[in-house]
Coordinates of C-alpha atoms in Angstrom, one line a residue:
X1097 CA 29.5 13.9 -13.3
X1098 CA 27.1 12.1 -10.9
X1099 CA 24.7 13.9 -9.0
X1100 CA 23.1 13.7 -5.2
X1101 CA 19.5 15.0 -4.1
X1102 CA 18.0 14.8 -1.3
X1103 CA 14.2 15.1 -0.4
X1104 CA 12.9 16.8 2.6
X1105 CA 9.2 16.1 2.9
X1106 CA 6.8 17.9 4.2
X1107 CA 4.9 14.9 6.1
X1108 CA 1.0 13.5 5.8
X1109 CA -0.8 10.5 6.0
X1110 CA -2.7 8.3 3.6
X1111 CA -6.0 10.2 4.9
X1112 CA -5.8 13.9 5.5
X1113 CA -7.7 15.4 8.2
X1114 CA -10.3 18.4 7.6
X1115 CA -9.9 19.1 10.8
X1116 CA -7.4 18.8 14.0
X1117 CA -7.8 15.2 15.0
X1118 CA -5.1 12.6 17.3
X1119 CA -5.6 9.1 16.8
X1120 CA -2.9 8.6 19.3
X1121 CA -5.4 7.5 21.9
X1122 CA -5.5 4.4 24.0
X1123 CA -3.1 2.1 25.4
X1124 CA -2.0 -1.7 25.9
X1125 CA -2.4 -3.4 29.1
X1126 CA 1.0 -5.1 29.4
X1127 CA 4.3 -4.7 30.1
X1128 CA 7.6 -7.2 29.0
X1129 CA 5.5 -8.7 26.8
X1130 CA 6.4 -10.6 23.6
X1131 CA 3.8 -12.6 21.5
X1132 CA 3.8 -14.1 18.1
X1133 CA 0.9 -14.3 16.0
X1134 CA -0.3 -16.5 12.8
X1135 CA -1.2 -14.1 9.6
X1136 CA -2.3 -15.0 6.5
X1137 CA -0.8 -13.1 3.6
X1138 CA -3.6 -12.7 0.6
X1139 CA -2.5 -11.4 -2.8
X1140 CA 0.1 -9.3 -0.5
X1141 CA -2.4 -8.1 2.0
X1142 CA -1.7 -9.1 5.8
X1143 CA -4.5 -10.5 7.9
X1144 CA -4.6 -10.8 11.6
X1145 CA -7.3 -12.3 13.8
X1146 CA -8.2 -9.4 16.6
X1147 CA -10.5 -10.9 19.2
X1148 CA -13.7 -8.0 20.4
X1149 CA -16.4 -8.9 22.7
X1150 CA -14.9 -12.7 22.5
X1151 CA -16.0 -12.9 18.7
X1152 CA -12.4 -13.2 16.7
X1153 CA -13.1 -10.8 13.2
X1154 CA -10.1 -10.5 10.2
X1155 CA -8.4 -7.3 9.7
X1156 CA -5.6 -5.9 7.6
X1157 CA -2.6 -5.0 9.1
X1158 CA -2.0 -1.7 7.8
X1159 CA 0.6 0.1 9.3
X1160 CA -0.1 3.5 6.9
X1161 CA -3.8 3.6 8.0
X1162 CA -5.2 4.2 11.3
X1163 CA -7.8 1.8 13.0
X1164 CA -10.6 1.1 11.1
X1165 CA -13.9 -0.8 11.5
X1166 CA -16.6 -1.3 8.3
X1167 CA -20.1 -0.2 9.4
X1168 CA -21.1 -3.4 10.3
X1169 CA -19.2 -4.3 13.0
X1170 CA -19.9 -0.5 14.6
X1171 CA -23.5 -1.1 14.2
X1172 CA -22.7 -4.8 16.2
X1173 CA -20.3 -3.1 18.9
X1174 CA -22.0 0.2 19.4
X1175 CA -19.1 1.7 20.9
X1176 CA -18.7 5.0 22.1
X1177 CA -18.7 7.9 19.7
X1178 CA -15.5 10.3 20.4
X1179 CA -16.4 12.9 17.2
X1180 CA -17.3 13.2 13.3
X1181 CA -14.6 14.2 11.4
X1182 CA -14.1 15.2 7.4
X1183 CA -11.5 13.3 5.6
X1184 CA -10.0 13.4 2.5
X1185 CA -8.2 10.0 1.1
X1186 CA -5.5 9.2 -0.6
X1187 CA -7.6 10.4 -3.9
X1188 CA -8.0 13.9 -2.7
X1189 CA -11.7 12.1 -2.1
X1190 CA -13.7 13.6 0.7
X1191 CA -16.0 12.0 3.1
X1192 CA -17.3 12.5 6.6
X1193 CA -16.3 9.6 9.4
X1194 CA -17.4 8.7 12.8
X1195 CA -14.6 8.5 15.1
X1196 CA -14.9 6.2 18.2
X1197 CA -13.6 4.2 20.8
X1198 CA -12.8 0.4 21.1
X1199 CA -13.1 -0.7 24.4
X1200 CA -11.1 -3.9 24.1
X1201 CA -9.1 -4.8 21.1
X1202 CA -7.2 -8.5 21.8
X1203 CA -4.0 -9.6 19.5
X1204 CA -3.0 -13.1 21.0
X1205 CA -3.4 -12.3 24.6
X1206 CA -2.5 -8.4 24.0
X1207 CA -5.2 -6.0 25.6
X1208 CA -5.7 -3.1 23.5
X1209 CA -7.7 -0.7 25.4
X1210 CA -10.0 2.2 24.4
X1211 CA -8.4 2.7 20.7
X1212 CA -9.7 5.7 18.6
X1213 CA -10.8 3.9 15.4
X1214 CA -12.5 5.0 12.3
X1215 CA -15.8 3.9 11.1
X1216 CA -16.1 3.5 7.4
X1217 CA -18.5 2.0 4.8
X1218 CA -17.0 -0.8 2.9
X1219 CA -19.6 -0.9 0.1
X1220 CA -20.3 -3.6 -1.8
X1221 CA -17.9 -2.2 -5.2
X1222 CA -15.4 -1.7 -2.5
X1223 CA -12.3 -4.0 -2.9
X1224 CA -11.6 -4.8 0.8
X1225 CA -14.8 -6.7 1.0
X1226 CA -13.3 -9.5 -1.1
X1227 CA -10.7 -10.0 1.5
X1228 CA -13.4 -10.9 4.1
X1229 CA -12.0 -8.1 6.5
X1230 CA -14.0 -6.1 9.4
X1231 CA -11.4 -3.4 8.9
X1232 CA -7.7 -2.1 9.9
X1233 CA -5.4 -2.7 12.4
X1234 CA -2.7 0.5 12.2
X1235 CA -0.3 2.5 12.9
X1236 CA -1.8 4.0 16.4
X1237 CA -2.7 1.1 17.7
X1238 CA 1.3 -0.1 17.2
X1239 CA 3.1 3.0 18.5
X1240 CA 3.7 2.0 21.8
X1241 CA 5.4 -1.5 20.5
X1242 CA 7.7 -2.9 18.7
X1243 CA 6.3 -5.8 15.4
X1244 CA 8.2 -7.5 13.3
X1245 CA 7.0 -9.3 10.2
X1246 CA 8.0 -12.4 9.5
X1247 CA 6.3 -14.0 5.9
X1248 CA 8.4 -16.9 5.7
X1249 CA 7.1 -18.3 9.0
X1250 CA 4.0 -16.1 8.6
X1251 CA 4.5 -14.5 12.2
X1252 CA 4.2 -11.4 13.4
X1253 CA 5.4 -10.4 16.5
X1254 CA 4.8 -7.8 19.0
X1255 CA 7.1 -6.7 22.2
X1256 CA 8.0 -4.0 24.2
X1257 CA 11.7 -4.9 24.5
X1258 CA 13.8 -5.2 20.8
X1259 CA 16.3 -8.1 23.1
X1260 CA 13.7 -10.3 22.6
X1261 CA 14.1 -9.6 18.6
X1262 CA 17.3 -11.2 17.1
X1263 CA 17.7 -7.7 16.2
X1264 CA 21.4 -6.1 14.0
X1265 CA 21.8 -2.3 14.1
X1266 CA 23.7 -2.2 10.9
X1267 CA 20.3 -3.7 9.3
X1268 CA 18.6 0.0 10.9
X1269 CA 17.8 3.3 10.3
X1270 CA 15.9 5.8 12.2
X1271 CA 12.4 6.3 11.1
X1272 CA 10.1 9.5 11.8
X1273 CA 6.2 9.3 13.0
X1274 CA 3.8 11.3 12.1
X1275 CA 2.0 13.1 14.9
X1276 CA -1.8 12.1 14.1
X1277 CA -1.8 8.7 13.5
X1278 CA 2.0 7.4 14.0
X1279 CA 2.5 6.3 10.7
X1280 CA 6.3 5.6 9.9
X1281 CA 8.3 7.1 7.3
X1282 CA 11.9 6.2 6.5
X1283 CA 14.5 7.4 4.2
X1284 CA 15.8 5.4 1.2
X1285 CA 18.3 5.8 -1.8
X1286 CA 17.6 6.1 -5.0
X1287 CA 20.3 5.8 -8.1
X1288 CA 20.6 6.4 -11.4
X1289 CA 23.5 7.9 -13.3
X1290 CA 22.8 10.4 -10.4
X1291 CA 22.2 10.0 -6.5
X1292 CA 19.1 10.9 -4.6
X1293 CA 17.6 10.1 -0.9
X1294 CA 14.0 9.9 -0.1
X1295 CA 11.7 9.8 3.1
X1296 CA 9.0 7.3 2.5
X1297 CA 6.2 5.7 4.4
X1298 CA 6.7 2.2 5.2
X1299 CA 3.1 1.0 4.1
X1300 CA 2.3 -2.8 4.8
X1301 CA -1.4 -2.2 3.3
X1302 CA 0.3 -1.1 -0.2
X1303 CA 0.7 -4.1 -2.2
X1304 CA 3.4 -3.3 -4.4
X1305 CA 7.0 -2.7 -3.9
X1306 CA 7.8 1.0 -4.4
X1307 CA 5.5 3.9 -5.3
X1308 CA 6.7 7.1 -6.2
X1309 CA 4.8 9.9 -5.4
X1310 CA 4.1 12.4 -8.9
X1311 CA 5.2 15.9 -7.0
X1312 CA 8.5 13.9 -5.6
X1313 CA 8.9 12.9 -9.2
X1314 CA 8.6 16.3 -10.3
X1315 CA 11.5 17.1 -8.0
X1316 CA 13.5 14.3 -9.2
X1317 CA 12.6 14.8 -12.4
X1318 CA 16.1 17.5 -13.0
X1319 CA 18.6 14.9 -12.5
X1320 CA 19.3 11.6 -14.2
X1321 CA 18.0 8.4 -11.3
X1322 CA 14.5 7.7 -13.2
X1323 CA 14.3 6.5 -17.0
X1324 CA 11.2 7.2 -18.1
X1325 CA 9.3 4.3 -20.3
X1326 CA 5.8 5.3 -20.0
X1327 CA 3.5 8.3 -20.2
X1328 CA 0.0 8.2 -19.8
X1329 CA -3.2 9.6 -18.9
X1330 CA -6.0 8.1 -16.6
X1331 CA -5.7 6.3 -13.1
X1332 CA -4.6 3.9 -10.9
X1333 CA -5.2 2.3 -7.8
X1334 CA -8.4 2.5 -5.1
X1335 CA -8.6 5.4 -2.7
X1336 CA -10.6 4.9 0.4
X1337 CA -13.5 6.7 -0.9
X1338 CA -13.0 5.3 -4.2
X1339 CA -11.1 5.6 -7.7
X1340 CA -9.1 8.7 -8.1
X1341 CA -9.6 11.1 -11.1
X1342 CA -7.8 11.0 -14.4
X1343 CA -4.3 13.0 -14.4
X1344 CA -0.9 12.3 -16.2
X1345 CA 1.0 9.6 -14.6
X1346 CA 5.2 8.1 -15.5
X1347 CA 6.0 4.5 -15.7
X1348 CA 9.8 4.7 -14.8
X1349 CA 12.7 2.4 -14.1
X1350 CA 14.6 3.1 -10.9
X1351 CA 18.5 1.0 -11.6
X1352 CA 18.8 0.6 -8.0
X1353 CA 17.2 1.3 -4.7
X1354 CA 19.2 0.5 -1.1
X1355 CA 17.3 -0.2 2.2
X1356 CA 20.1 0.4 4.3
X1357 CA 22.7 -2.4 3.4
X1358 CA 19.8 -4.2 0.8
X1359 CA 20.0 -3.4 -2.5
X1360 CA 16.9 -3.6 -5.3
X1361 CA 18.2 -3.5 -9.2
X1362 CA 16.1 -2.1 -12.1
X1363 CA 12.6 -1.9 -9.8
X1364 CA 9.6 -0.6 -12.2
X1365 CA 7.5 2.1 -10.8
X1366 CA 4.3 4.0 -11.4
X1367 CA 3.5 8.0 -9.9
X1368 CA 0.5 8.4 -8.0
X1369 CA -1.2 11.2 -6.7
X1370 CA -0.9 9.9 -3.1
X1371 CA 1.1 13.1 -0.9
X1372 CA 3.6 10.1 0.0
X1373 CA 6.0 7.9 -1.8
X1374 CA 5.9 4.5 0.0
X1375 CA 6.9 0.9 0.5
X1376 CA 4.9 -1.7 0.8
X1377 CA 4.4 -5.1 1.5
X1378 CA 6.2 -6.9 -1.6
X1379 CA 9.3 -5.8 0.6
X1380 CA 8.3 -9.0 2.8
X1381 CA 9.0 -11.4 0.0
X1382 CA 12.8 -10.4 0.8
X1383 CA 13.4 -10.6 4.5
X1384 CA 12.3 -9.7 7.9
X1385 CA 11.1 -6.5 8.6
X1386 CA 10.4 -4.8 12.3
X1387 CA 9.0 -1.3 13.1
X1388 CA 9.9 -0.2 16.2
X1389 CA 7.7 2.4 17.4
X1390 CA 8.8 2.9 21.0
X1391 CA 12.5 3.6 19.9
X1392 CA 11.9 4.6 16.0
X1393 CA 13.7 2.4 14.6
X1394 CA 13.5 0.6 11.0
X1395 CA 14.9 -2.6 10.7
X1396 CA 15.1 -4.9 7.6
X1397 CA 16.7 -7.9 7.5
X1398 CA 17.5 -9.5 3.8
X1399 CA 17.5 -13.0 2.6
X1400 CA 20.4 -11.6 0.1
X1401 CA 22.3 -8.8 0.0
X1402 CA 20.8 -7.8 -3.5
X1403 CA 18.1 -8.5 -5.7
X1404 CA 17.0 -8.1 -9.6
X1405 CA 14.0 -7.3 -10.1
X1406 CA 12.3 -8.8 -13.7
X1407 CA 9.0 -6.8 -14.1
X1408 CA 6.5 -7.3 -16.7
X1409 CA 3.2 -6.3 -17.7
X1410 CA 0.6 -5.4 -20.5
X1411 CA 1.3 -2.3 -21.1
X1412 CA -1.5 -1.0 -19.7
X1413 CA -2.5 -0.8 -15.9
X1414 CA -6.2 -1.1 -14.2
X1415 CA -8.5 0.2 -11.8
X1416 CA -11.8 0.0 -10.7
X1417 CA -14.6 2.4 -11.0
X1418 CA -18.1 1.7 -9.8
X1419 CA -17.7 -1.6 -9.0
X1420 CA -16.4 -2.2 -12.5
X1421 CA -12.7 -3.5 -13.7
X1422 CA -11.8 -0.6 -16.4
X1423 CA -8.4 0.5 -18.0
X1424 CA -6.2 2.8 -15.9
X1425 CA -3.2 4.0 -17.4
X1426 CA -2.0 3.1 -21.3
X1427 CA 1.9 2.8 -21.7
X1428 CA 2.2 0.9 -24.8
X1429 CA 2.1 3.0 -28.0
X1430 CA 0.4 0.7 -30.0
X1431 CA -2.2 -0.4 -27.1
X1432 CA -3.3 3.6 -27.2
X1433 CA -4.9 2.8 -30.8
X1434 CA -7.4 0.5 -29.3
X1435 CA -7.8 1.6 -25.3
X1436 CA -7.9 4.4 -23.2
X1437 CA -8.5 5.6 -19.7
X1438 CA -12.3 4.7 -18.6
X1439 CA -12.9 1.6 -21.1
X1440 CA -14.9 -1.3 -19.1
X1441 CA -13.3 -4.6 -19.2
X1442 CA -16.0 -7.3 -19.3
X1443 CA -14.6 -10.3 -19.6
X1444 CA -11.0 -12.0 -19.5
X1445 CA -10.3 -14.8 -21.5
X1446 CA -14.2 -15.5 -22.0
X1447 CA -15.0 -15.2 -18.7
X1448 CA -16.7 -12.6 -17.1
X1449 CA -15.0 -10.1 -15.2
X1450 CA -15.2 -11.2 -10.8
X1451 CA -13.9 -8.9 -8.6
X1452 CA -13.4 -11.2 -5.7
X1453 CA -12.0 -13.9 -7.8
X1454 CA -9.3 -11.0 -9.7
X1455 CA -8.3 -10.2 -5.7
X1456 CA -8.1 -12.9 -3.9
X1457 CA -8.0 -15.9 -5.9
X1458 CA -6.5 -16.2 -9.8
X1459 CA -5.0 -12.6 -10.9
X1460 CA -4.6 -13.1 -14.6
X1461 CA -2.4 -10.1 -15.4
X1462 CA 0.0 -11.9 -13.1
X1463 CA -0.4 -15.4 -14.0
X1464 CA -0.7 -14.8 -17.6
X1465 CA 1.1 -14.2 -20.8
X1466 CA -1.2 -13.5 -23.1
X1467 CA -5.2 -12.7 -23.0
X1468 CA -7.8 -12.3 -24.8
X1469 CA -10.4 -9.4 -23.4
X1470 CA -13.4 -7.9 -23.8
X1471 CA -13.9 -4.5 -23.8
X1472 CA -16.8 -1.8 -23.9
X1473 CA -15.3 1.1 -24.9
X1474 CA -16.9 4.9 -23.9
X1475 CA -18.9 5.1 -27.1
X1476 CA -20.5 1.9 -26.5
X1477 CA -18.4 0.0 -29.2
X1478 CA -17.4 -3.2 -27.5
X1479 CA -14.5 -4.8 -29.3
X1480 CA -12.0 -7.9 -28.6
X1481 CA -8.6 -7.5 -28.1
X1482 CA -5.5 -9.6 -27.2
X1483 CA -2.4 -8.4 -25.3
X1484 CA 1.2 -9.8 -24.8
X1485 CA 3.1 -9.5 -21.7
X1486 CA 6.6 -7.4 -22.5
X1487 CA 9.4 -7.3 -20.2
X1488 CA 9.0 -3.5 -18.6
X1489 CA 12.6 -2.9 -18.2
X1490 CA 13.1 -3.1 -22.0
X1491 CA 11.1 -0.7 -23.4
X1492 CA 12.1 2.5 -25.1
X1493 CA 9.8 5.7 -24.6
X1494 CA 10.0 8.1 -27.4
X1495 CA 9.1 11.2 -26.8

């Protein structure tokens, strides 16, 4: 007999505040307004031009981040300090940010005025910096419109009034915003031999498709929607303060996930330890999407009505860890013989590793289907190794 559960969650946002803090500050000057603006879309992140002080910089689009500025560009603008506040990342990492006030943001001909923004260092091991970005545009900035993504026509646009959107209710759902920094969350469903909904933050900075958070898993875990095909132990992914620690993370299949009336067959997933589960900007690749702040409102528009989703990999995932490419998380059982969490990869297919050039330009674990690697394991031994791709959906975990 089938199933339903449902997940209330108790909300945060991708950077947890050690302190009481609203980003909700500042306004736009404009009213009835509609613009459209060029983006480019790099290895899934979004890119805007935002005009300051009449010098156009390149920021990510990030609606589950606040506004952000790298070091640089604070120590070039010099705007005015509001406070220096603790906080913790995605990661659980912890570090201590200025928080200030940007006189003049400009999107098209959009005024943006005195936005609270974040300062943070984008060192040089820190992936951002590839993408050639002065920071984040986000979610507090946006609340008081209404954008809508467009990647086929690489637009995004920006009103105050959803008529001047080609707008369906029956593509919507209500979303809910967070308090400090407006992020949006909306709820999805999940099934598997049983039923379940979730409440999810829609996250245009995340790359991937769908990322299920490890203590919602832990929840779903009692009832039949996730197959489990992978079990491993290390990391994935890049906090904002850097790579998060070693823990034990699921690869799972999810049969089917429905955005409203869209429907996503056999998606592959991996936990994190992120508070939230979230979708992110792989969604574009399958039809318009608009976040309407002012009204909350979550609208998605599909190309089709459903889509399968083929997914294949490795067997083994990646991150990075002082400024170097190493292994993540192991899911095949015969890969676990030869690598393990923490092992450096130094070069792919006899050339050394480039973090830029992974990011931004030719991604081998996507283009790929077999390589040859180098790796220096944590003893020192450095050994060669090639790997396969496998279709994900297929394999069989034993426990």
């Amino acid at each position: 007999m089938k199933r339903s559960i449902i997940i209330v969650l108790i909300l945060f946002t991708n950077l947890i505040f050690g302190q009481k803090v609203n980003l909700n500050r500042g306004e736009i000057n404009a009213e009835d307004y509609f613009k459209e603006i060029d983006f480019e879309f790099v290895k899934n992140k979004i890119i805007i031009p935002a005009k300051i002080k009449d010098k156009t910089y390149r920021f990510i689009l990030d609606t589950g981040a606040p506004n952000v500025i790298s070091n640089e560009l604070y120590e070039l603008l010099k705007p005015k300090i509001i406070d220096t506040i603790p906080i913790y990342d995605a990661s659980e990492k912890k570090e201590k940010l200025k928080l200030v006030s940007i006189e003049k943001i400009i999107l098209g001909d959009l005024e943006f005025v005195n936005t609270a923004t974040l300062v943070q260092d984008f060192g040089s091991d820190n992936p951002l910096k590839c993408f050639g970005t002065d920071g984040f545009i986000g979610s507090n900035m946006l609340r008081n419109s209404i954008i809508q993504f467009d990647l086929e026509n690489k637009k995004i646009r920006i009103t105050d009034d959803k008529k001047k959107l080609n707008l369906k209710k029956k593509h919507s759902n209500r979303i809910k915003l967070t308090g400090t920094q407006s992020n949006p969350y909306a709820w999805i469903e999940l099934k598997g031999k049983d039923k379940g909904r979730e409440q999810v933050l829609i996250d245009t900075g995340m790359e991937g498709l769908y990322d299920l958070s490890l203590k919602n898993y832990i929840i779903f875990e009692e009832e039949n929607i996730f197959k489990v095909i992978g079990v491993s132990n290390g990391a994935s992914g890049f906090g904002m303060f850097g790579s998060p620690e070693s823990t034990q993370q699921y690869q799972l299949l999810l049969p089917q996930m429905k955005i409203k009336d869209f429907t996503l067959e056999n998606l592959i997933t991996i936990t994190s330890n992120d508070s939230n589960s979230k979708i992110g900007a792989e969604l574009l690749r399958y039809g318009i999407l608009t976040i309407d702040y002012i009204n909350k409102r979550f609208y998605f528009e599909p190309q089709k009505e459903s889509v399968g989703i083929r997914d294949e990999d490795f067997g083994f995932s990646r991150t990075l860890k002082d400024g170097n490419l190493i292994v993540g998380l192991v899911w095949d059982e015969n890969l676990k013989n030869k690598i393990s969490y923490g092992d450096v990869i130094l070069e792919i297919n006899n050339k050394p590793f480039n973090l830029c050039e992974l990011l931004t330009e030719k991604n081998y674990f996507e283009e790929e289907n077999s390589l040859e690697l180098k790796v220096e394991k944590s003893d020192g031994e450095v050994i060669q190794i090639m790997v396969e791709k496998r279709t994900t959906a297929n394999t069989v975990y034993k426990k």
